[in-house]
Coordinates of C-alpha atoms in Angstrom, one line a residue:
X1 CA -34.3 17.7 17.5
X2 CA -33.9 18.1 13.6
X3 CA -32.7 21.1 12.3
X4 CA -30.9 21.6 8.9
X5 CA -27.3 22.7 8.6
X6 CA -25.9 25.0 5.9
X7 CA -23.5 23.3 3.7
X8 CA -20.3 24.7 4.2
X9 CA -18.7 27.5 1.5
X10 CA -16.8 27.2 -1.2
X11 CA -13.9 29.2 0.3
X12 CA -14.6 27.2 3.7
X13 CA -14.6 23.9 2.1
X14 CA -11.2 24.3 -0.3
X15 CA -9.7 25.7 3.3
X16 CA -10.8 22.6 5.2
X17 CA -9.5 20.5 2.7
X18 CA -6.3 22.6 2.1
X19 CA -5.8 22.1 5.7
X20 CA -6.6 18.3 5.7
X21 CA -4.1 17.6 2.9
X22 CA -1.5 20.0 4.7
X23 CA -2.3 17.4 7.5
X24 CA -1.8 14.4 5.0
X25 CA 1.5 15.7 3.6
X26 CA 3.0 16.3 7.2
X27 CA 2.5 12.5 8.1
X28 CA 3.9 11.1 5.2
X29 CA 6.9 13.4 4.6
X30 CA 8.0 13.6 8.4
X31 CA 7.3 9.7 8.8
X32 CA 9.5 8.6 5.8
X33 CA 12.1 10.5 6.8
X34 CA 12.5 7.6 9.4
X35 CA 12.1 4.4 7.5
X36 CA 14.9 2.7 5.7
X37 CA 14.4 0.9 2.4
X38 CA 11.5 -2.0 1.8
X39 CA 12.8 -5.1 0.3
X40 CA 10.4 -4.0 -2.8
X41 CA 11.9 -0.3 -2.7
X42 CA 15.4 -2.2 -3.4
X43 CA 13.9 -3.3 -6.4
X44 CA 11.5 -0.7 -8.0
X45 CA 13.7 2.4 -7.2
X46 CA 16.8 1.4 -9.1
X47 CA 14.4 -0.1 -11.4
X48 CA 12.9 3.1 -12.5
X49 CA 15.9 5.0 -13.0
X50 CA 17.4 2.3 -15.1
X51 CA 14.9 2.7 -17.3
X52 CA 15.3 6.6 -17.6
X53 CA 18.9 6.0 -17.6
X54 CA 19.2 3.5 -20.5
X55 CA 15.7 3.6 -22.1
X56 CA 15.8 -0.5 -21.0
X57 CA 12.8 -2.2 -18.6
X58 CA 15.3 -4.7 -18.1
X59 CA 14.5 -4.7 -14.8
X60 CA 11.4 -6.1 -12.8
X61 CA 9.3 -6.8 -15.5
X62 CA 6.4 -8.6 -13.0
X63 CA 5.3 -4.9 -12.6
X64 CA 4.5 -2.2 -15.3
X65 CA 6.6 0.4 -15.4
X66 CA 4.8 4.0 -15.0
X67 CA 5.1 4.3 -10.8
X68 CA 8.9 3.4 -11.3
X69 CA 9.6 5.7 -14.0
X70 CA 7.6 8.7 -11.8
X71 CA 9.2 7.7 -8.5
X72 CA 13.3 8.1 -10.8
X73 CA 12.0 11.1 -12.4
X74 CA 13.5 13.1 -9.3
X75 CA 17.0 11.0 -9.5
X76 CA 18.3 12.6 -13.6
X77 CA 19.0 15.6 -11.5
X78 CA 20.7 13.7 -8.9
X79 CA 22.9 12.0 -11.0
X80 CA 23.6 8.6 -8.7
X81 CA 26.0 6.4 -10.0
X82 CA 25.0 3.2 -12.4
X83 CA 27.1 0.5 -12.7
X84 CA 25.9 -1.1 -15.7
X85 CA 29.5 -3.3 -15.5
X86 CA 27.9 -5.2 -12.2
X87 CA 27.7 -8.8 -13.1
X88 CA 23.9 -8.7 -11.6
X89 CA 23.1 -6.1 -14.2
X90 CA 24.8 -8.0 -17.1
X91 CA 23.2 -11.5 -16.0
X92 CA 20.5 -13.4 -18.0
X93 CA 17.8 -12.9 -16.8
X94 CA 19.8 -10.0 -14.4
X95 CA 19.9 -10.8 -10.8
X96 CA 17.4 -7.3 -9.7
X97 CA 17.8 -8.0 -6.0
X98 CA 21.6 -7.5 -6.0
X99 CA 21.4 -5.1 -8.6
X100 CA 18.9 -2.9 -6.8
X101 CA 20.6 -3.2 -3.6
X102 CA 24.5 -2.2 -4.4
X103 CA 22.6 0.7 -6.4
X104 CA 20.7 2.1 -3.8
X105 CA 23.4 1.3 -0.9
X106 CA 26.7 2.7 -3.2
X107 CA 25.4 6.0 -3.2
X108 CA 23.1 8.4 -1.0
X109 CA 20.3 5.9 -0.1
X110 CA 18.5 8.1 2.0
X111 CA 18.6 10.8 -0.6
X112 CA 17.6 8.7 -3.7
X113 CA 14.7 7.2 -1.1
X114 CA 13.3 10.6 0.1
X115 CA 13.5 12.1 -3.8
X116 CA 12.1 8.7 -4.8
X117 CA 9.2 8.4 -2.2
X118 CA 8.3 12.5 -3.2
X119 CA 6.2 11.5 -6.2
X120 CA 4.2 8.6 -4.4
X121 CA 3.2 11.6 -1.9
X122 CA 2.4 13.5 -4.6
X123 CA 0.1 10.7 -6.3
X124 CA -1.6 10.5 -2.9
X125 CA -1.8 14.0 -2.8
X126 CA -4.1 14.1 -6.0
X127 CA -6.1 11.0 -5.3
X128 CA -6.9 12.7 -2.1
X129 CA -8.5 15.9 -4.2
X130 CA -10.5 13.3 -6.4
X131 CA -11.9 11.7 -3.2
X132 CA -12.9 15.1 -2.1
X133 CA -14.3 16.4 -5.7
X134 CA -16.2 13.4 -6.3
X135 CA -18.0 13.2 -3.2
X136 CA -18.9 16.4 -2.9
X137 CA -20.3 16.3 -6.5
X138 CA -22.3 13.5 -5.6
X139 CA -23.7 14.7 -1.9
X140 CA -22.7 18.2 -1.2
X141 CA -19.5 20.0 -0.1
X142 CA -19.7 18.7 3.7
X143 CA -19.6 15.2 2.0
X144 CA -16.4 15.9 0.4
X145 CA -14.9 16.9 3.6
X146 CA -16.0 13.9 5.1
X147 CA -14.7 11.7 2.8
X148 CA -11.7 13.3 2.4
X149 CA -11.1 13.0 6.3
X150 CA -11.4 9.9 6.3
X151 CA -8.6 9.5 3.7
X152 CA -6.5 11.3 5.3
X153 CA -6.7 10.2 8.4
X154 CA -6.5 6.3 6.7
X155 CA -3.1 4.7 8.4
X156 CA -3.0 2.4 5.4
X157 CA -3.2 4.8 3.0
X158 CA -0.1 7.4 4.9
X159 CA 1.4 3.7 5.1
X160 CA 1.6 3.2 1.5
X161 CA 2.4 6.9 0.3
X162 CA 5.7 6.7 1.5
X163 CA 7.0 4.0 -0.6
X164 CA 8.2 3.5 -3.8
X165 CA 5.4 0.8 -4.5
X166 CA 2.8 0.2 -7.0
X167 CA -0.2 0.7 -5.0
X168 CA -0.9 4.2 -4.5
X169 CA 0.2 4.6 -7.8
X170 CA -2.9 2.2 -9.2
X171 CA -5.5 3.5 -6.4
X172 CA -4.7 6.7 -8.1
X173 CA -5.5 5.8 -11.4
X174 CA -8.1 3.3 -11.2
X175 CA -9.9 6.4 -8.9
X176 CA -9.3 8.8 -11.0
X177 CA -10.2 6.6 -14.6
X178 CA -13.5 6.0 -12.9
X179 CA -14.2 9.5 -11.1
X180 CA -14.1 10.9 -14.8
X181 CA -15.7 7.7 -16.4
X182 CA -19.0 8.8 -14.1
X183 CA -18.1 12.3 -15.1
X184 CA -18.7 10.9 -19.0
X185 CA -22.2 9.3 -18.0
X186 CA -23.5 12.0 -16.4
X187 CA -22.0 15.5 -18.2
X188 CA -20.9 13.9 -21.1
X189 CA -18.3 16.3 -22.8
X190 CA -15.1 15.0 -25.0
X191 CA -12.4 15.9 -22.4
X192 CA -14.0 13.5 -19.5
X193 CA -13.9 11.3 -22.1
X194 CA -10.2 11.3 -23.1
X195 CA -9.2 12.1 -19.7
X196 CA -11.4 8.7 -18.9
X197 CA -9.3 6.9 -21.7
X198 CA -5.7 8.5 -20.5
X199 CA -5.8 7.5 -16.8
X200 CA -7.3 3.8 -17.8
X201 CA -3.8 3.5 -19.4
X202 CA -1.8 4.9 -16.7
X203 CA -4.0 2.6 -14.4
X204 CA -2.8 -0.4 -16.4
X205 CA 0.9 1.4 -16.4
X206 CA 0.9 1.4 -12.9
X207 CA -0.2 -2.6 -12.1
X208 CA -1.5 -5.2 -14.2
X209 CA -4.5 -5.8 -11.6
X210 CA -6.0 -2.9 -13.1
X211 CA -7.2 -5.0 -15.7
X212 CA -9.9 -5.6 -13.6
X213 CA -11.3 -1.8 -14.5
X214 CA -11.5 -3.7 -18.3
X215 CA -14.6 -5.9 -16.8
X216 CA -15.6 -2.9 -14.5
X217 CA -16.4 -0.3 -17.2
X218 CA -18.3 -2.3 -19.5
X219 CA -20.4 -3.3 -17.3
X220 CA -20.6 0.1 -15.8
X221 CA -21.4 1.4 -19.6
X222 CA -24.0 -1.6 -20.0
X223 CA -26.0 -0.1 -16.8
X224 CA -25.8 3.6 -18.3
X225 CA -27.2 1.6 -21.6
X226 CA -29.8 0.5 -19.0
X227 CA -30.7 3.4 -17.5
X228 CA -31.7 5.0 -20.8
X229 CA -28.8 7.4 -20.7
X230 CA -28.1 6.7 -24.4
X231 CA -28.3 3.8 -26.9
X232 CA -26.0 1.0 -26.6
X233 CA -24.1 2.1 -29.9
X234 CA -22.9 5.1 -28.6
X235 CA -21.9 3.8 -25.0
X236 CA -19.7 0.8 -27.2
X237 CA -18.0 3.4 -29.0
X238 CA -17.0 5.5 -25.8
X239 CA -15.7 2.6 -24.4
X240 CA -13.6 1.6 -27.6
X241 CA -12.6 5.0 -27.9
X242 CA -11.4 4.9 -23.9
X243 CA -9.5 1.4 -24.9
X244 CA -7.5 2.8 -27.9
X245 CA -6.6 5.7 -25.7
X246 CA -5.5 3.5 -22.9
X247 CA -3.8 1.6 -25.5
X248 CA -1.7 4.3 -26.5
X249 CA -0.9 5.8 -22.9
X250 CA 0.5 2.0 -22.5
X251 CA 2.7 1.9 -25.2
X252 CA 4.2 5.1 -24.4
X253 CA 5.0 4.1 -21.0
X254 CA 6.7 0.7 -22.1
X255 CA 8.5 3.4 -23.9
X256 CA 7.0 1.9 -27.6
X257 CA 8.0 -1.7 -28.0
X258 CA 7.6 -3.8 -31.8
X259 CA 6.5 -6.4 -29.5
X260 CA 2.5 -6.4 -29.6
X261 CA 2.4 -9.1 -26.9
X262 CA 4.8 -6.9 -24.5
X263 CA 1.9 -6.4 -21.9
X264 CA 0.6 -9.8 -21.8
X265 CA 4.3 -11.1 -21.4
X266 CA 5.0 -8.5 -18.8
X267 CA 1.2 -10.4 -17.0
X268 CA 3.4 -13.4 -17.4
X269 CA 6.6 -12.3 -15.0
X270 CA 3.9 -11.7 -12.2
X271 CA 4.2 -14.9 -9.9
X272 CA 7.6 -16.0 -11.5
X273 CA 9.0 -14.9 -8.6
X274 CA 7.1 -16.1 -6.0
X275 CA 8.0 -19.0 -4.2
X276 CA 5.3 -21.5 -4.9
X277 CA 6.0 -23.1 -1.4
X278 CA 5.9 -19.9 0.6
X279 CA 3.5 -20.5 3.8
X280 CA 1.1 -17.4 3.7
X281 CA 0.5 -16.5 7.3
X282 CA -3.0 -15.4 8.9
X283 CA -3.9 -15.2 12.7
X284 CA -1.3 -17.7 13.7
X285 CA -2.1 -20.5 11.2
X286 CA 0.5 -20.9 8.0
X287 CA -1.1 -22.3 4.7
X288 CA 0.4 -22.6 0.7
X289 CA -2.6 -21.6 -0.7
X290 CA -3.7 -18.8 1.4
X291 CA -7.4 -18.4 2.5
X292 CA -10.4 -17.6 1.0
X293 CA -11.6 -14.7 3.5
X294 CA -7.6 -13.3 4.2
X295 CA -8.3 -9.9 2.9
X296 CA -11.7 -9.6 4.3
X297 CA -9.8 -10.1 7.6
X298 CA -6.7 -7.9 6.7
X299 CA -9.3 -5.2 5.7
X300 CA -11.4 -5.7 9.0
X301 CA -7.8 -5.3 11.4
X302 CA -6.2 -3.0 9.8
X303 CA -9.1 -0.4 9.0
X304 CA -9.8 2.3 12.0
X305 CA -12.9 1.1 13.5
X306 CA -14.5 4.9 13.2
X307 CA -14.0 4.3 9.7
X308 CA -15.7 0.4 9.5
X309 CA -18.3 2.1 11.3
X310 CA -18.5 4.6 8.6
X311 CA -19.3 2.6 6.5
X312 CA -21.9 0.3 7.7
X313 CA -24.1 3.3 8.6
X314 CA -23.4 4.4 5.2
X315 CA -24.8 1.3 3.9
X316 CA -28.0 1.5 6.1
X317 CA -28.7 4.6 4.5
X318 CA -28.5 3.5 0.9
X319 CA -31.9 2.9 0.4
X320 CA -32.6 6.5 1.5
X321 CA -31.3 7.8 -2.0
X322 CA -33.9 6.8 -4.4
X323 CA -34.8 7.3 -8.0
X324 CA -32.0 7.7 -10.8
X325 CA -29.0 7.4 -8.3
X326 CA -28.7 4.0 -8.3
X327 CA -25.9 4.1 -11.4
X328 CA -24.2 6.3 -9.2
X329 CA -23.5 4.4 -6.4
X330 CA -23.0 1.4 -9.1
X331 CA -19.9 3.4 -9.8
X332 CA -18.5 3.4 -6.3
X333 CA -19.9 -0.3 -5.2
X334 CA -19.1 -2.4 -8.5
X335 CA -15.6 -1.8 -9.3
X336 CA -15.1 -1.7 -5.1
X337 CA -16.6 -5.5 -5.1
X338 CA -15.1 -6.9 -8.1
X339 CA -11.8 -5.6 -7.0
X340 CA -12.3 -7.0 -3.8
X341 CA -13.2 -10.8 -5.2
X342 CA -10.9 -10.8 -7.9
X343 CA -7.7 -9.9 -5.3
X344 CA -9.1 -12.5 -2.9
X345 CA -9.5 -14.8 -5.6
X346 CA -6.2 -14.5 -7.6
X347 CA -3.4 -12.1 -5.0
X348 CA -0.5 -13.4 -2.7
X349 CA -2.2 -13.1 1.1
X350 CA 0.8 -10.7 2.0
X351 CA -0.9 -7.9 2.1
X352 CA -3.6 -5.5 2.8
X353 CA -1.7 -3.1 0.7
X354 CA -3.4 -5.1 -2.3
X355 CA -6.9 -3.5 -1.3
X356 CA -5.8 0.1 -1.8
X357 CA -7.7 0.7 -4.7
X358 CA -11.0 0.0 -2.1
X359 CA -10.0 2.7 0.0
X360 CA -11.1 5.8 -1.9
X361 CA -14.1 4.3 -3.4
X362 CA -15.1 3.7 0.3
X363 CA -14.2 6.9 1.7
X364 CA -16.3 8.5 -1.4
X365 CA -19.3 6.3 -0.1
X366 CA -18.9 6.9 3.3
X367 CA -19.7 10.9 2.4
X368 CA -22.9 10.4 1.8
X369 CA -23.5 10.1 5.6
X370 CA -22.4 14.1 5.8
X371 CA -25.9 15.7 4.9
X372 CA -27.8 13.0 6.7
X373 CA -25.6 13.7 9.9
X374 CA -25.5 17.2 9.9
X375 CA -29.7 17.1 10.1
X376 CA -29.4 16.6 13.5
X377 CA -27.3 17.7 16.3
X378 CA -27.4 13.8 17.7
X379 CA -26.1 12.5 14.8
X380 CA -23.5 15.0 14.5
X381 CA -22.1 14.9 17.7
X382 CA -21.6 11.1 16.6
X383 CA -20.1 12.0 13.3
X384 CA -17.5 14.6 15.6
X385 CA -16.7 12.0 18.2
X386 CA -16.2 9.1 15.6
X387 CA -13.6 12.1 13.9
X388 CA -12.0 12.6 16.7
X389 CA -11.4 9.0 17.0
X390 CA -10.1 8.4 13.9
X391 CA -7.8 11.2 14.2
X392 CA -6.3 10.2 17.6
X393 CA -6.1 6.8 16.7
X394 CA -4.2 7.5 13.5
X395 CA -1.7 10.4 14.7
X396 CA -1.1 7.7 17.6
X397 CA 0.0 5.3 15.1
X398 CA 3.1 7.8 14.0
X399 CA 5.1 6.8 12.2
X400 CA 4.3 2.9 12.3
X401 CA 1.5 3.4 10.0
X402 CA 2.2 0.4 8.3
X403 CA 2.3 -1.7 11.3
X404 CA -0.8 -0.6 12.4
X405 CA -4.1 -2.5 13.5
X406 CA -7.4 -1.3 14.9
X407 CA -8.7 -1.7 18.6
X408 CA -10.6 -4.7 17.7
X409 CA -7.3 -6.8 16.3
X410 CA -5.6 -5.5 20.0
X411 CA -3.3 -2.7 18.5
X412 CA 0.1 -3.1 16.6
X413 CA 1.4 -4.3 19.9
X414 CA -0.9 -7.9 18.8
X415 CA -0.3 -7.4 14.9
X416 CA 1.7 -10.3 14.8
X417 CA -0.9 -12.8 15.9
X418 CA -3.1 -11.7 12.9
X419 CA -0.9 -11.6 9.4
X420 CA 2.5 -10.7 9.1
X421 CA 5.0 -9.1 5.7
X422 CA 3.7 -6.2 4.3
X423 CA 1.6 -5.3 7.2
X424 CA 3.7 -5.1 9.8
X425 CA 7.2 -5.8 8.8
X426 CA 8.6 -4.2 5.3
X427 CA 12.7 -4.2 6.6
X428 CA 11.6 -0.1 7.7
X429 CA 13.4 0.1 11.0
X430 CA 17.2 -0.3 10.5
X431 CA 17.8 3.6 11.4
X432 CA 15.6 3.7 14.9
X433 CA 17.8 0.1 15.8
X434 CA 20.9 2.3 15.5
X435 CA 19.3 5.0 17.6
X436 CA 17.7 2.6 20.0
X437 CA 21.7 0.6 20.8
X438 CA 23.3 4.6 21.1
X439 CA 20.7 5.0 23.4
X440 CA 20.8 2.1 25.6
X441 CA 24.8 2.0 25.2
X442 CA 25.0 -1.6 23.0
X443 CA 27.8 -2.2 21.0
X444 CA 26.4 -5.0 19.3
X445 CA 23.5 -7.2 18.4
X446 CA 22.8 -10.4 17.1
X447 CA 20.5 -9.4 14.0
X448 CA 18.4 -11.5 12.2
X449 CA 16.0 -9.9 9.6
X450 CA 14.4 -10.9 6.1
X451 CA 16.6 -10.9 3.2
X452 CA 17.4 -7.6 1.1
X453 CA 15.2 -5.5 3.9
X454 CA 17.8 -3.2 4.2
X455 CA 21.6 -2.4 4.9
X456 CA 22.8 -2.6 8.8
X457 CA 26.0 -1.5 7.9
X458 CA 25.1 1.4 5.8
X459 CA 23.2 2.7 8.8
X460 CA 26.0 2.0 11.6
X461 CA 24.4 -0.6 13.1
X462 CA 27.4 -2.8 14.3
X463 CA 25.9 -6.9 14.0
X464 CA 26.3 -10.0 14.0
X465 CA 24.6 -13.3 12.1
X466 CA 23.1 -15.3 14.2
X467 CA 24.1 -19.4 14.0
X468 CA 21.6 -21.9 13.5
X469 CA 22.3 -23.7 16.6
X470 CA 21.5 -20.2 18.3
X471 CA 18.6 -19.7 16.9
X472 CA 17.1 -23.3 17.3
X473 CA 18.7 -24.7 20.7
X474 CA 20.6 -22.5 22.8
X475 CA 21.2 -18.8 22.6
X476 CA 24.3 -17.1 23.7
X477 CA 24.1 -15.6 27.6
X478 CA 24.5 -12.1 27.7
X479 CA 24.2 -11.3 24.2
X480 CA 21.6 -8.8 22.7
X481 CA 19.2 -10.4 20.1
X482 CA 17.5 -8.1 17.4
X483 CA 15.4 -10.2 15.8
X484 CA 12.3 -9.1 13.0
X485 CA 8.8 -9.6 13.3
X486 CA 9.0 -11.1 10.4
X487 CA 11.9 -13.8 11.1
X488 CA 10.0 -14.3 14.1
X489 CA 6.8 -15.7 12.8
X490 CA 8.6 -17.6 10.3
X491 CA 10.7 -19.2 13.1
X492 CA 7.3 -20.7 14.3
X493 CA 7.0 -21.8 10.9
X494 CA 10.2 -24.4 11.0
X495 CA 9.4 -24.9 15.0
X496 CA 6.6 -26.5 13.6
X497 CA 7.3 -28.5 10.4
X498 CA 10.4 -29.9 12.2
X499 CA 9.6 -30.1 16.1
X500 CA 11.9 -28.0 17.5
X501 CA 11.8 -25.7 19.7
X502 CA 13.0 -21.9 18.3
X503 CA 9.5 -19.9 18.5
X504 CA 11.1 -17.3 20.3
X505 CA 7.7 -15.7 21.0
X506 CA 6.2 -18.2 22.9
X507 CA 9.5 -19.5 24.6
X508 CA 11.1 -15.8 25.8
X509 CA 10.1 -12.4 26.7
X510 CA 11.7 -9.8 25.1
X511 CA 13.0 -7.1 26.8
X512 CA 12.2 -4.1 24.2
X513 CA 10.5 -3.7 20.7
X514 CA 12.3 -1.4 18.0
X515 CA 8.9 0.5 16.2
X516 CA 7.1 -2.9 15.8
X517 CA 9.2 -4.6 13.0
X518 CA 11.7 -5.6 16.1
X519 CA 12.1 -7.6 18.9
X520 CA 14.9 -7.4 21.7
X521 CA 15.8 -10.6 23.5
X522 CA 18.1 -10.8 26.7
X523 CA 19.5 -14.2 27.7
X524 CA 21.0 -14.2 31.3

């Protein structure tokens, strides 16, 4: 039976969502508290307060600098120690790894990392509030909600805003340059229209795959041209005007170089250090040259199915919204697509952290279901049970966000049979390894894990290397093997390009897992 549902109140609806971001902020604070470093956090953290420090970007120039530079702000009142003596810090080009990692691990790494990791949350916090506003400007207040559920409740999203990354940082932005971009088109008003211009620069600030908003916008400006919403003079002069803003945002955060080529050098660094042999991995098959469909995959496994479903009954219902709304969904779907080709096209396959920038555009989409739901109490008992779903399945996940996989890819338990780095395996677990061996009364491990993912010692994690002969013929009785997911699926790797036999997966059963970036192995 159809009946229609009041939209929620203003004071209801900033409640819900106060309540929803409260939710949000718990995850991601009381889960980081837990993780140890990222091989990238080694990197970018020091990074960014090198630059505050010295007013250098001598460090990690494949990224822009404005998430770094936010993510140190905390450190000047901390004061941590920089050793701009080490030879790694002195060295042409300087050696960032080592650099970044006798930083971080000579003074209070878990202190620098929480302070550090604050500002992400904070990011996150914000782009959750533009999910909510622009939604509910497009399809009413219970819309908002919706979509804002859905973001907070996203395990990629809590994954990713507890890390000193790039990005949150850019799905920020690049939501936020387009949320007032639409704003522009439809209100008009000078302050959208700086405000436009001043996050398209911290959007390319953050990561230089922002670019893609360049081809994005003008074509977004070319359809409000098309719509009759103003001649085509005025909409090129909004989006020059936009472009010298950005430019200057830019140039303030690469703190004014005399260089004018400084950002397209900086493009330069991206894949300088990438290996150009490294095996990409997907559902058990290893390739140089990565896959076509990898992040339509990655995006498919690692999305809650609630959500997927979200969305493809938000896409049935497109065609009920009719007449002059059509530029308005062009705002969510066209930069959502592009970015989605383009990072297929041109990205490492490491990663479904690359698709962040989808997320919120998605989410904002996927509100548009909220009035149509709420017309009828079948389809809003859906909508609640699909929630509630979403909710278990995501509070379930605590705190292996990052490690997590939907119902469909088998759980996190079968994450490593579908894609591995990033997604499963970041170097996060050194401080629940120490926990697990006072627990269960080991002295000692054998340990093998990616390089720079962290410091055993630092966390009292008494270890051993492990030999090659170990690893590949014959591993010692009675010893304790902690081995990473990672390490793991790259053992298959060498098993087989040199046919031997050291895939430890399909050979032994382990005995434990450590969060799911661990393995434990017995050997009688």
């Amino acid at each position: 039976m159809e009946s229609r549902r009041p939209e929620p109140g203003r004071a209801v609806a900033l409640g819900v969502a106060a309540v929803l971001l409260a939710a949000f902020v718990a995850q991601a604070v009381g889960s980081m508290r837990l993780l140890t470093a990222s091989g990238d956090e080694t990197v970018h953290l020091p990074a960014g307060y090198s630059y505050l420090a010295t007013g250098r970007l001598r460090l990690n120039p494949e990224h822009p600098p404005l998430i770094k530079q936010l993510c140190a702000l905390p450190l000047l009142l901390l004061r941590p120690q920089l050793d701009l003596d080490d030879p790694a810090w002195r060295a042409e080009p300087p050696d960032q790894a080592a650099f970044g990692y006798r930083f971080l691990y000579g003074n209070d790494a878990d202190r620098l990392l929480f302070w550090g990791r604050l500002p992400t949350v904070l990011l996150a916090v914000l782009l959750g509030a533009l999910v909510a506003c622009w939604a509910a400007e497009l399809f009413g207040r219970a819309a908002g909600l919706l979509a804002l559920g859905l973001y907070v409740f996203c395990p990629n999203v809590i994954a990713h805003a507890r890390y000193v990354t790039m990005d949150l940082g850019l799905a920020c932005f690049f939501t936020a340059c387009l949320y007032l971009t639409w704003r522009y088109v439809r209100h008009g008003g000078r302050a959208n229209l700086a405000l436009a211009g001043v996050t398209l620069g911290l959007a390319l600030g953050a990561k230089f795959s922002a670019v893609i908003l360049l081809p994005a916008l003008a074509l977004l400006l070319a359809l409000a041209a098309l719509s009759g919403r103003g001649g085509w003079r005025a909409w090129a002069l909004a989006g020059a005007a936009m472009l010298a803003l950005a430019g200057l945002v830019v140039w303030a955060v690469y703190l004014f170089p005399l260089d004018p080529s400084f950002y397209l050098d900086g493009m330069r660094e991206v894949n300088r250090n990438h290996r150009p042999d490294y095996a990409e991995y997907l559902m058990g098959q290893f390739a140089i040259d990565g896959w076509w469909h990898y992040f339509i995959v990655a995006f498919l496994v690692k999305t809650p199915l609630p959500t997927l479903v979200l969305l493809a009954a938000a896409a049935a219902t497109l065609r009920r919204r009719r007449g002059g709304h059509w530029l308005d969904e062009a705002f969510l779907l066209l930069p959502a697509g592009l970015f989605f080709v383009v990072t297929s096209a041109l990205a490492d396959d490491i990663g479904v952290r690359y698709l962040l920038p989808v997320y919120p555009l998605a989410f904002v989409f996927a509100g548009r279901l909220a009035p149509w739901a709420l017309g009828s109490r079948r389809r809003a008992g859906a909508l609640a049970l699909l929630g509630l779903w979403l909710v278990f399945g995501t509070v379930r996940s605590y705190p292996d966000q990052l490690a997590y996989f939907n119902e469909l890819a088998g759980g996190p338990r079968n994450g490593h049979r579908w894609l591995d780095d990033s997604n499963i395996d970041w170097g996060q677990d050194l401080k629940r390894l120490r926990s697990w061996m006072d627990r269960q009364g080991v002295e000692r491990v054998r340990l093998i894990q990616g390089p720079w993912n962290g410091n055993p010692d630092y966390y009292g994690v008494r270890w051993e290397p492990v030999r090659r002969s170990e690893w590949r013929e014959s591993p010692e009785p009675g010893a304790t093997y902690v081995v990473s997911t990672h390490m793991l699926i790259r053992g298959e790797l060498v098993a087989r390009r040199q046919g031997t036999r050291n895939n430890w997966l399909s050979l032994y059963e382990p005995v434990d897992r450590i969060g799911w970036s661990f393995y434990v192995f017995r050997f009688d």
